[in-house]
mmCIF file with all atom_site columns, C-alpha atoms in Angstrom:
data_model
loop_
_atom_site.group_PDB
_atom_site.id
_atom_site.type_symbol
_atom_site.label_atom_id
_atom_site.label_alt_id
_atom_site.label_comp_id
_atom_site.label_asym_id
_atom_site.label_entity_id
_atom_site.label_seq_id
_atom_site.pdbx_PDB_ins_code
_atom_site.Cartn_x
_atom_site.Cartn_y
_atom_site.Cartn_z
_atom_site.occupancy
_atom_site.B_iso_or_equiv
_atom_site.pdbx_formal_charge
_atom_site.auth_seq_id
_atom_site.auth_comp_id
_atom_site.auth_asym_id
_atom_site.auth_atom_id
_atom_site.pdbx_PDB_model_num
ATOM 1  C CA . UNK A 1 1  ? 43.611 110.407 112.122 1.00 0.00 ? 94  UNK A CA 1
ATOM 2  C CA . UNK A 1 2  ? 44.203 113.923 110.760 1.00 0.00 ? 95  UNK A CA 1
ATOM 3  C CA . UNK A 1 3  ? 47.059 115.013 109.828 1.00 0.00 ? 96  UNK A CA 1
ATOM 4  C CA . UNK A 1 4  ? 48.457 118.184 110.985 1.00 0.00 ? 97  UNK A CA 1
ATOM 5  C CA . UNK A 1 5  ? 51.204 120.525 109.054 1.00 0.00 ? 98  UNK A CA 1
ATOM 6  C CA . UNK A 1 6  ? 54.283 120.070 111.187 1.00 0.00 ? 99  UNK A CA 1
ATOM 7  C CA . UNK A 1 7  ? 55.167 123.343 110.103 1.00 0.00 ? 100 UNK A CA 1
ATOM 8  C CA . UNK A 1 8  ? 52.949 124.988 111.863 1.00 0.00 ? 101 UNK A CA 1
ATOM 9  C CA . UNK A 1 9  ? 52.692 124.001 115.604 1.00 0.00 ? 102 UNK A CA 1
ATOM 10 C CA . UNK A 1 10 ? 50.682 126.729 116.491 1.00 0.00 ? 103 UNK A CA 1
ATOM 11 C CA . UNK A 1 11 ? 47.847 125.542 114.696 1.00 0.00 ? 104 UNK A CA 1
ATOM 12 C CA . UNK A 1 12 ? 47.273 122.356 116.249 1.00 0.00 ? 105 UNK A CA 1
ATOM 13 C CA . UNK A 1 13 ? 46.061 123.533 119.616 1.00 0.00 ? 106 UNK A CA 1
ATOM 14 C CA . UNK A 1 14 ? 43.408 125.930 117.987 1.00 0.00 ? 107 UNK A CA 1
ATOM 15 C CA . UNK A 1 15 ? 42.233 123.376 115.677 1.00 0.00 ? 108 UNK A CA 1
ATOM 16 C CA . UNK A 1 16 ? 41.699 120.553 118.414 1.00 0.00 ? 109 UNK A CA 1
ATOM 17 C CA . UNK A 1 17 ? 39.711 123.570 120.624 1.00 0.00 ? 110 UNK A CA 1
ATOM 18 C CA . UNK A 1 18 ? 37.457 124.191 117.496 1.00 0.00 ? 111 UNK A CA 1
ATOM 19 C CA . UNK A 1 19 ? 36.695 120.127 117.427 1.00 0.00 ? 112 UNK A CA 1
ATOM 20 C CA . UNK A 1 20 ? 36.026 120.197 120.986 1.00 0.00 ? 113 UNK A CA 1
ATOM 21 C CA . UNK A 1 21 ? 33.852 122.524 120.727 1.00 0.00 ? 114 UNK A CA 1
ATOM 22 C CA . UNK A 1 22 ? 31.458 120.922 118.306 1.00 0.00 ? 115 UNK A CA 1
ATOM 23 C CA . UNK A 1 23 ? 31.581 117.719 120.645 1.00 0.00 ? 116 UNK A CA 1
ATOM 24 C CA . UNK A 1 24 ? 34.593 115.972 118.854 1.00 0.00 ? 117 UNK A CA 1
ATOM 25 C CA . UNK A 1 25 ? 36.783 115.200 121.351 1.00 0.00 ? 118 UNK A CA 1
ATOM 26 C CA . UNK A 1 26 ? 40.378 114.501 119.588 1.00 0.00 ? 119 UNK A CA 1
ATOM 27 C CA . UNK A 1 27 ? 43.813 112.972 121.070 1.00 0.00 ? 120 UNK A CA 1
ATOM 28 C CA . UNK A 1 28 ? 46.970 115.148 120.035 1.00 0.00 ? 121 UNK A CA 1
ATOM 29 C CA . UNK A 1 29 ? 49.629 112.876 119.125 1.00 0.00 ? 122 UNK A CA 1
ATOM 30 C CA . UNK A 1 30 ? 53.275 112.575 117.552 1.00 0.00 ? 123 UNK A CA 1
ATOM 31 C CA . UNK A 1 31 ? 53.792 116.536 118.447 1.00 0.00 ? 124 UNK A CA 1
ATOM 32 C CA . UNK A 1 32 ? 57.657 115.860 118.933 1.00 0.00 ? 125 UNK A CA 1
ATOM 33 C CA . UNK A 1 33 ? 57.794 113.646 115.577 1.00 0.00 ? 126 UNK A CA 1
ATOM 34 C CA . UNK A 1 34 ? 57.995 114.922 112.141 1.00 0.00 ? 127 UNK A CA 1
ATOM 35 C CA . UNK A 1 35 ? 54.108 113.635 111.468 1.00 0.00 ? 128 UNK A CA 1
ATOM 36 C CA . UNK A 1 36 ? 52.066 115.183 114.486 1.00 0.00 ? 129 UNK A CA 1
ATOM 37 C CA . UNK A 1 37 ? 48.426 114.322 113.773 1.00 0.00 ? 130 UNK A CA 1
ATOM 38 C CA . UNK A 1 38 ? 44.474 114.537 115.903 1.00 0.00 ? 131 UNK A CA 1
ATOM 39 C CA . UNK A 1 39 ? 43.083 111.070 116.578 1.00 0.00 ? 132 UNK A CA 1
ATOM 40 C CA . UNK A 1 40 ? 39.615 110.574 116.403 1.00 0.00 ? 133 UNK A CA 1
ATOM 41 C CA . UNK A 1 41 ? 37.745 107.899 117.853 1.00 0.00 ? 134 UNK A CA 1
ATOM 42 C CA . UNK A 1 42 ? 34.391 106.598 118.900 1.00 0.00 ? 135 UNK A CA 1
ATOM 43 C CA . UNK A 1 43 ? 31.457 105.578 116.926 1.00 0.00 ? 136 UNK A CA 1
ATOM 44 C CA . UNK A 1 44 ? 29.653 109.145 118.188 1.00 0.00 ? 137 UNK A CA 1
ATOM 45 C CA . UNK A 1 45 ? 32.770 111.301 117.795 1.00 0.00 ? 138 UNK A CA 1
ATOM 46 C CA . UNK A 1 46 ? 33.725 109.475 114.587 1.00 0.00 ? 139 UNK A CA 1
ATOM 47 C CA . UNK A 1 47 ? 29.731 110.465 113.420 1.00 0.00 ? 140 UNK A CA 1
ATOM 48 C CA . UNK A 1 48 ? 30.368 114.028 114.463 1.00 0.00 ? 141 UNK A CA 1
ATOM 49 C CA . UNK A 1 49 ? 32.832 113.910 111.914 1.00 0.00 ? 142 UNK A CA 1
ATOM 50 C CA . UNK A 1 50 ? 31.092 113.057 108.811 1.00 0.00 ? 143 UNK A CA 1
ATOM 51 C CA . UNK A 1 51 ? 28.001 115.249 109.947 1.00 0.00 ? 144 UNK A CA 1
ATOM 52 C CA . UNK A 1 52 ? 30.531 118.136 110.048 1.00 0.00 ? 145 UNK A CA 1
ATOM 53 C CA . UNK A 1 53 ? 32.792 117.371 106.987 1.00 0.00 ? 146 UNK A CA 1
ATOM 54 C CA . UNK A 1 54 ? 30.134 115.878 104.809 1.00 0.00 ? 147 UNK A CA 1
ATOM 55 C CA . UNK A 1 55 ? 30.528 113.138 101.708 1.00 0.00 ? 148 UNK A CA 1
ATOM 56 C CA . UNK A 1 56 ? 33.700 112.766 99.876  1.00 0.00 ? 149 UNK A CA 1
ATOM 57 C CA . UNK A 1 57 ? 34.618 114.186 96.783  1.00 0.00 ? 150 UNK A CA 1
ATOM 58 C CA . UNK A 1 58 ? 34.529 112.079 93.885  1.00 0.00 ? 151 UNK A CA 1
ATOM 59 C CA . UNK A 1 59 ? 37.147 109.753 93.411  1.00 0.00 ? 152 UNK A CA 1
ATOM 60 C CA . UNK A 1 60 ? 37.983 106.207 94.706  1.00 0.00 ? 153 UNK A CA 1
ATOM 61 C CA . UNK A 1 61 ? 41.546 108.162 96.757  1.00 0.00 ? 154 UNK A CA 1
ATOM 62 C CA . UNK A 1 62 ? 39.272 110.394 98.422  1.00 0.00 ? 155 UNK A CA 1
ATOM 63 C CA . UNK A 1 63 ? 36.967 107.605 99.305  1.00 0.00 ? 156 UNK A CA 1
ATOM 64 C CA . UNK A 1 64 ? 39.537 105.606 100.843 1.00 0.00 ? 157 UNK A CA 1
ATOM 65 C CA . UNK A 1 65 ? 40.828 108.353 103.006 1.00 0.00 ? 158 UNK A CA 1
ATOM 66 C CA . UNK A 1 66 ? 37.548 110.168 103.924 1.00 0.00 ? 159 UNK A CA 1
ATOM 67 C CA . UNK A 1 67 ? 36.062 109.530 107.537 1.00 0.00 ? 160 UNK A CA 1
ATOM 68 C CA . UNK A 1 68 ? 33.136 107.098 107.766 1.00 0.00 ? 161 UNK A CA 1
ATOM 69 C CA . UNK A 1 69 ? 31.515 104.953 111.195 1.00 0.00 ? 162 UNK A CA 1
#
């Protein structure tokens, strides 16, 4: 899941057009709650992913957090 700012509603629908267009299909969820977020899933979408973000930053936190398949 990525987290979205709930701040800023306005972003969320752009951002989720920009994955789609690269062939990462997300799920839009909690937009009503205080902790709306995109879900990702699928061993190809999930793949998509890490192609597109690339490896984690150093450090066992961002390890932990950082998408993988």
């Amino acid at each position: 899941m990525l987290g979205l700012d709930p701040h800023a509603p306005d972003t969320h629908s752009p951002l989720a057009s920009a994955l789609m267009r690269v062939g990462i299909a997300p799920t839009l969820i909690g937009t009503r709650g205080t902790r709306p977020a995109l879900r990702i899933s699928g061993r190809r979408r999930l793949s998509r992913l890490v192609e597109n973000v690339g490896e984690p930053p150093d450090g066992a936190e961002a390890w932990v957090q950082w998408p993988r398949t």
